[in-house]
Amino acid sequence: MNFLNPDNVRLVPGQSVQGIFVTFPGDPGQVGFFVRSVSSVSKPNQGMDIQLRAGVIRFNDVILVLTMIKVASNDTDEMFDIWWNYHSQDGVENFQRISEQDTITVHFYNEQGKGVSFAAENSFQRFFKYVEPIIKKAKPWTEIDFDRSVRGFCAQSYPKENLWDMIELRPDAPGTGPDKPKGADDYDGYIPLDLRDFYSYDPSEGHCIRIIPSMLEQDAVLGNPEEYLHAAPVKSVLRCGFRWVKGFPVAPIPYIPGLGLAVPPDDKEL
């Protein structure tokens, strides 16, 4: 297992990583984030706002776990994306630790080295506890597969502002409401004919297509696919693309266990 000494870490501007760090001999260590802003964060700022988000995406049969840090202050306004590979050398240990530790520390770096560190309540505990069993059910992948999938997904989804919106934690769209339109004909845009049977509408979520998130595909194949359908905005489904499994549409839309689909707010059409 590789332990990091925060005082010895060196990063290039804009770089962000995660790892287990120790602060004194005998310290069992904890998972932390190590980031270097393009601007300078050299001293504590009472006005600094740090937000954390997480999401999981299945891309090319690789399950990508993404955590993001958004930093806003007088000195900087920046986002960092940190990708987790469960099958890396320390991946299993990192997943287990972050699902158990009570705090998460973000270490900021500059040209001289380590600047300041901020510790906050670990809001990722529940998320990582949900994700690990899902990953264990999937076929393992290699480091090369993981790197290619990250690059491929980022090529489709960057800039980072888009990623931040996509993994916004929110409940999945509920079923139908009292003001439900008659059907797909009420949608002003185009819906492929074979998707029209999966159209749904809710006053708070708008026009949707019920799809199976790709990361749940394996469970859907082994079980009842209808139980794995989730309502996603029509825009999201058409942009991401879809394919068919056992007569049901499957789309590579990020899914957050326990919370539902993660889609850009702007895709919602009421």
Short mmCIF file of C-alpha atoms in Angstrom, two decimals:
data_model
loop_
_atom_site.label_atom_id
_atom_site.label_comp_id
_atom_site.label_asym_id
_atom_site.label_seq_id
_atom_site.Cartn_x
_atom_site.Cartn_y
_atom_site.Cartn_z
CA MET A 1 0.00 0.00 0.00
CA ASN A 2 1.30 3.45 -0.92
CA PHE A 3 1.05 6.16 1.74
CA LEU A 4 1.46 9.83 0.87
CA ASN A 5 3.17 12.43 3.01
CA PRO A 6 1.26 15.66 2.30
CA ASP A 7 4.43 17.71 2.80
CA ASN A 8 6.22 15.84 0.01
CA VAL A 9 3.49 15.87 -2.64
CA ARG A 10 4.13 17.99 -5.74
CA LEU A 11 1.43 18.79 -8.32
CA VAL A 12 1.20 20.76 -11.55
CA PRO A 13 -1.40 23.57 -11.85
CA GLY A 14 -4.89 22.16 -12.27
CA GLN A 15 -3.91 18.64 -11.15
CA SER A 16 -6.03 16.71 -8.62
CA VAL A 17 -5.56 13.23 -7.14
CA GLN A 18 -6.74 11.12 -4.22
CA GLY A 19 -4.73 8.87 -1.96
CA ILE A 20 -4.10 7.64 1.59
CA PHE A 21 -2.00 10.05 3.62
CA VAL A 22 -0.35 9.90 7.04
CA THR A 23 0.64 12.78 9.28
CA PHE A 24 2.85 11.04 11.86
CA PRO A 25 4.65 7.68 12.33
CA GLY A 26 2.15 4.96 13.17
CA ASP A 27 -0.79 6.91 11.75
CA PRO A 28 -3.18 4.36 10.13
CA GLY A 29 -3.90 6.93 7.43
CA GLN A 30 -7.02 8.21 5.72
CA VAL A 31 -8.11 9.02 2.18
CA GLY A 32 -7.68 12.65 1.19
CA PHE A 33 -7.75 14.89 -1.86
CA PHE A 34 -4.67 16.67 -3.19
CA VAL A 35 -5.28 19.57 -5.59
CA ARG A 36 -3.38 22.45 -7.10
CA SER A 37 -5.35 25.40 -8.34
CA VAL A 38 -4.39 27.32 -11.42
CA SER A 39 -4.55 30.37 -9.14
CA SER A 40 -2.97 30.57 -5.70
CA VAL A 41 -4.52 29.37 -2.45
CA SER A 42 -1.74 30.15 -0.02
CA LYS A 43 -3.53 30.89 3.24
CA PRO A 44 -6.85 30.07 4.92
CA ASN A 45 -9.75 32.15 3.71
CA GLN A 46 -12.84 32.39 5.90
CA GLY A 47 -14.89 33.15 2.80
CA MET A 48 -13.76 29.99 0.99
CA ASP A 49 -16.60 27.70 -0.03
CA ILE A 50 -15.77 24.05 -0.77
CA GLN A 51 -18.48 21.80 -2.25
CA LEU A 52 -18.21 18.06 -2.92
CA ARG A 53 -20.17 15.84 -5.30
CA ALA A 54 -19.96 12.25 -6.50
CA GLY A 55 -21.37 10.15 -9.30
CA VAL A 56 -20.90 6.82 -11.05
CA ILE A 57 -20.88 6.20 -14.80
CA ARG A 58 -20.64 2.99 -16.81
CA PHE A 59 -18.68 3.63 -20.01
CA ASN A 60 -17.37 0.91 -22.34
CA ASP A 61 -18.15 -1.71 -19.65
CA VAL A 62 -15.97 0.12 -17.13
CA ILE A 63 -17.58 1.59 -14.02
CA LEU A 64 -16.13 5.06 -13.49
CA VAL A 65 -16.50 6.60 -10.05
CA LEU A 66 -16.15 10.37 -10.06
CA THR A 67 -15.76 12.78 -7.17
CA MET A 68 -15.61 16.53 -7.76
CA ILE A 69 -14.46 19.50 -5.69
CA LYS A 70 -15.74 23.01 -6.33
CA VAL A 71 -13.76 25.81 -4.71
CA ALA A 72 -15.00 29.39 -4.63
CA SER A 73 -13.26 32.26 -2.82
CA ASN A 74 -11.80 35.69 -3.41
CA ASP A 75 -8.69 34.04 -4.86
CA THR A 76 -10.10 31.25 -6.97
CA ASP A 77 -13.22 29.78 -8.54
CA GLU A 78 -12.34 26.35 -9.82
CA MET A 79 -13.47 22.72 -10.17
CA PHE A 80 -11.45 19.53 -9.84
CA ASP A 81 -12.45 16.06 -11.06
CA ILE A 82 -10.98 12.99 -9.37
CA TRP A 83 -11.55 9.53 -10.86
CA TRP A 84 -11.48 6.31 -8.81
CA ASN A 85 -10.39 2.96 -10.23
CA TYR A 86 -11.58 0.14 -7.99
CA HIS A 87 -9.21 -2.30 -9.68
CA SER A 88 -6.07 -0.19 -9.25
CA GLN A 89 -3.31 -1.28 -6.87
CA ASP A 90 -4.85 0.45 -3.82
CA GLY A 91 -8.38 0.79 -5.19
CA VAL A 92 -10.18 -1.65 -2.88
CA GLU A 93 -8.47 -0.22 0.21
CA ASN A 94 -9.27 3.36 -0.83
CA PHE A 95 -12.95 2.53 -1.38
CA GLN A 96 -13.24 0.84 2.00
CA ARG A 97 -11.49 3.61 3.89
CA ILE A 98 -13.49 6.48 2.45
CA SER A 99 -16.71 4.60 3.16
CA GLU A 100 -15.74 4.37 6.84
CA GLN A 101 -13.85 7.56 7.76
CA ASP A 102 -15.78 10.46 9.29
CA THR A 103 -13.86 13.35 7.75
CA ILE A 104 -12.37 14.18 4.36
CA THR A 105 -9.38 16.49 3.98
CA VAL A 106 -8.57 18.59 0.92
CA HIS A 107 -4.90 19.59 0.65
CA PHE A 108 -4.13 22.61 -1.54
CA TYR A 109 -0.76 23.04 -3.24
CA ASN A 110 1.10 25.84 -4.97
CA GLU A 111 4.46 26.37 -6.63
CA GLN A 112 6.30 26.06 -3.30
CA GLY A 113 4.51 22.85 -2.28
CA LYS A 114 1.79 22.30 0.30
CA GLY A 115 -0.25 25.38 1.12
CA VAL A 116 -3.34 24.87 3.28
CA SER A 117 -5.57 21.94 4.22
CA PHE A 118 -9.30 21.92 4.91
CA ALA A 119 -11.09 19.09 6.72
CA ALA A 120 -14.86 18.60 6.46
CA GLU A 121 -17.47 15.99 7.24
CA ASN A 122 -17.16 13.03 4.88
CA SER A 123 -20.32 13.25 2.79
CA PHE A 124 -19.17 10.34 0.57
CA GLN A 125 -19.59 7.52 3.11
CA ARG A 126 -23.05 6.37 1.97
CA PHE A 127 -22.19 6.78 -1.70
CA PHE A 128 -19.11 4.53 -1.61
CA LYS A 129 -20.93 1.90 0.48
CA TYR A 130 -23.56 1.69 -2.28
CA VAL A 131 -21.08 1.64 -5.16
CA GLU A 132 -18.70 -1.12 -4.07
CA PRO A 133 -21.23 -4.02 -4.26
CA ILE A 134 -22.26 -2.88 -7.74
CA ILE A 135 -18.66 -2.86 -8.95
CA LYS A 136 -18.04 -6.33 -7.56
CA LYS A 137 -20.81 -7.70 -9.79
CA ALA A 138 -19.20 -6.29 -12.94
CA LYS A 139 -16.43 -7.90 -14.99
CA PRO A 140 -12.99 -6.57 -13.88
CA TRP A 141 -11.11 -4.20 -16.17
CA THR A 142 -7.46 -3.26 -16.67
CA GLU A 143 -5.69 0.02 -15.99
CA ILE A 144 -5.57 0.61 -19.75
CA ASP A 145 -9.32 0.01 -20.08
CA PHE A 146 -9.96 2.44 -17.23
CA ASP A 147 -7.74 5.20 -18.66
CA ARG A 148 -9.33 4.85 -22.10
CA SER A 149 -12.83 5.01 -20.63
CA VAL A 150 -12.05 8.13 -18.61
CA ARG A 151 -10.60 9.86 -21.67
CA GLY A 152 -13.52 8.77 -23.83
CA PHE A 153 -16.18 9.91 -21.38
CA CYS A 154 -14.43 13.24 -20.74
CA ALA A 155 -14.16 13.86 -24.48
CA GLN A 156 -17.97 13.63 -24.64
CA SER A 157 -18.79 15.41 -21.38
CA TYR A 158 -16.22 18.16 -20.74
CA PRO A 159 -15.95 20.97 -19.71
CA LYS A 160 -15.93 20.29 -15.97
CA GLU A 161 -18.99 22.46 -15.46
CA ASN A 162 -20.96 19.86 -17.42
CA LEU A 163 -19.65 17.06 -15.22
CA TRP A 164 -20.62 19.03 -12.11
CA ASP A 165 -24.18 19.44 -13.38
CA MET A 166 -24.43 15.80 -14.47
CA ILE A 167 -23.63 14.41 -11.04
CA GLU A 168 -25.90 16.75 -9.14
CA LEU A 169 -27.32 14.62 -6.33
CA ARG A 170 -31.09 14.48 -6.68
CA PRO A 171 -33.84 11.86 -6.38
CA ASP A 172 -34.87 10.10 -9.55
CA ALA A 173 -37.89 11.38 -11.43
CA PRO A 174 -41.11 10.10 -9.85
CA GLY A 175 -43.63 8.27 -12.01
CA THR A 176 -46.58 10.26 -13.23
CA GLY A 177 -48.60 13.17 -11.96
CA PRO A 178 -52.18 14.35 -12.23
CA ASP A 179 -51.30 16.69 -15.10
CA LYS A 180 -49.71 14.02 -17.26
CA PRO A 181 -50.14 14.66 -21.01
CA LYS A 182 -51.78 12.03 -23.19
CA GLY A 183 -48.49 10.66 -24.44
CA ALA A 184 -45.43 11.16 -26.64
CA ASP A 185 -47.51 13.20 -29.10
CA ASP A 186 -47.56 16.02 -26.55
CA TYR A 187 -43.79 16.42 -26.86
CA ASP A 188 -42.87 19.20 -29.29
CA GLY A 189 -39.57 17.62 -30.34
CA TYR A 190 -38.62 14.36 -32.00
CA ILE A 191 -38.84 11.00 -30.23
CA PRO A 192 -37.77 7.89 -32.19
CA LEU A 193 -40.70 5.61 -32.88
CA ASP A 194 -39.22 2.67 -30.95
CA LEU A 195 -38.83 4.83 -27.82
CA ARG A 196 -42.36 6.19 -27.77
CA ASP A 197 -43.65 3.27 -25.71
CA PHE A 198 -41.20 4.29 -22.97
CA TYR A 199 -42.29 7.92 -22.83
CA SER A 200 -43.45 9.35 -19.48
CA TYR A 201 -44.23 12.77 -18.09
CA ASP A 202 -44.21 14.35 -14.65
CA PRO A 203 -45.05 18.03 -13.95
CA SER A 204 -41.85 18.49 -11.94
CA GLU A 205 -39.53 16.54 -14.24
CA GLY A 206 -40.98 17.16 -17.69
CA HIS A 207 -40.82 14.96 -20.78
CA CYS A 208 -38.87 11.75 -20.12
CA ILE A 209 -37.94 8.39 -21.58
CA ARG A 210 -37.76 5.44 -19.18
CA ILE A 211 -34.38 3.78 -19.71
CA ILE A 212 -32.11 1.31 -17.96
CA PRO A 213 -28.84 3.03 -16.88
CA SER A 214 -25.97 1.13 -18.46
CA MET A 215 -24.36 0.38 -15.11
CA LEU A 216 -27.51 -1.58 -14.15
CA GLU A 217 -27.62 -3.52 -17.41
CA GLN A 218 -26.15 -6.71 -15.98
CA ASP A 219 -28.69 -6.77 -13.14
CA ALA A 220 -31.49 -6.10 -15.62
CA VAL A 221 -30.43 -8.98 -17.86
CA LEU A 222 -30.38 -11.39 -14.93
CA GLY A 223 -33.63 -10.12 -13.45
CA ASN A 224 -36.75 -8.29 -14.59
CA PRO A 225 -35.61 -5.38 -16.83
CA GLU A 226 -38.76 -3.41 -16.09
CA GLU A 227 -37.69 -3.07 -12.45
CA TYR A 228 -34.55 -1.18 -13.52
CA LEU A 229 -36.20 1.50 -15.65
CA HIS A 230 -35.55 5.13 -14.67
CA ALA A 231 -37.08 8.24 -16.20
CA ALA A 232 -34.50 10.46 -17.94
CA PRO A 233 -35.12 13.69 -19.88
CA VAL A 234 -35.68 13.12 -23.59
CA LYS A 235 -32.73 15.41 -24.36
CA SER A 236 -30.38 13.33 -22.20
CA VAL A 237 -31.40 10.05 -23.82
CA LEU A 238 -31.07 11.33 -27.39
CA ARG A 239 -27.73 12.99 -26.71
CA CYS A 240 -26.17 9.97 -24.96
CA GLY A 241 -27.59 7.40 -27.35
CA PHE A 242 -29.22 4.09 -26.50
CA ARG A 243 -29.27 0.41 -27.40
CA TRP A 244 -31.65 -2.44 -26.73
CA VAL A 245 -31.42 -5.27 -24.21
CA LYS A 246 -34.28 -7.76 -23.93
CA GLY A 247 -36.58 -5.22 -25.58
CA PHE A 248 -35.70 -2.34 -23.22
CA PRO A 249 -33.60 0.79 -23.95
CA VAL A 250 -30.24 1.06 -22.20
CA ALA A 251 -28.46 4.44 -22.08
CA PRO A 252 -25.02 5.48 -20.68
CA ILE A 253 -26.52 8.03 -18.28
CA PRO A 254 -24.79 8.33 -14.87
CA TYR A 255 -26.65 6.65 -12.03
CA ILE A 256 -26.12 7.43 -8.34
CA PRO A 257 -27.07 4.45 -6.15
CA GLY A 258 -29.77 5.38 -3.70
CA LEU A 259 -30.42 8.71 -5.44
CA GLY A 260 -31.19 7.97 -9.08
CA LEU A 261 -30.07 9.39 -12.41
CA ALA A 262 -27.72 12.34 -12.70
CA VAL A 263 -28.53 14.57 -15.66
CA PRO A 264 -27.86 18.23 -16.54
CA PRO A 265 -30.65 20.45 -15.17
CA ASP A 266 -30.89 22.19 -18.55
CA ASP A 267 -32.06 18.94 -20.17
CA LYS A 268 -35.35 19.13 -18.30
CA GLU A 269 -38.26 20.21 -20.53
CA LEU A 270 -41.46 20.98 -18.65
#
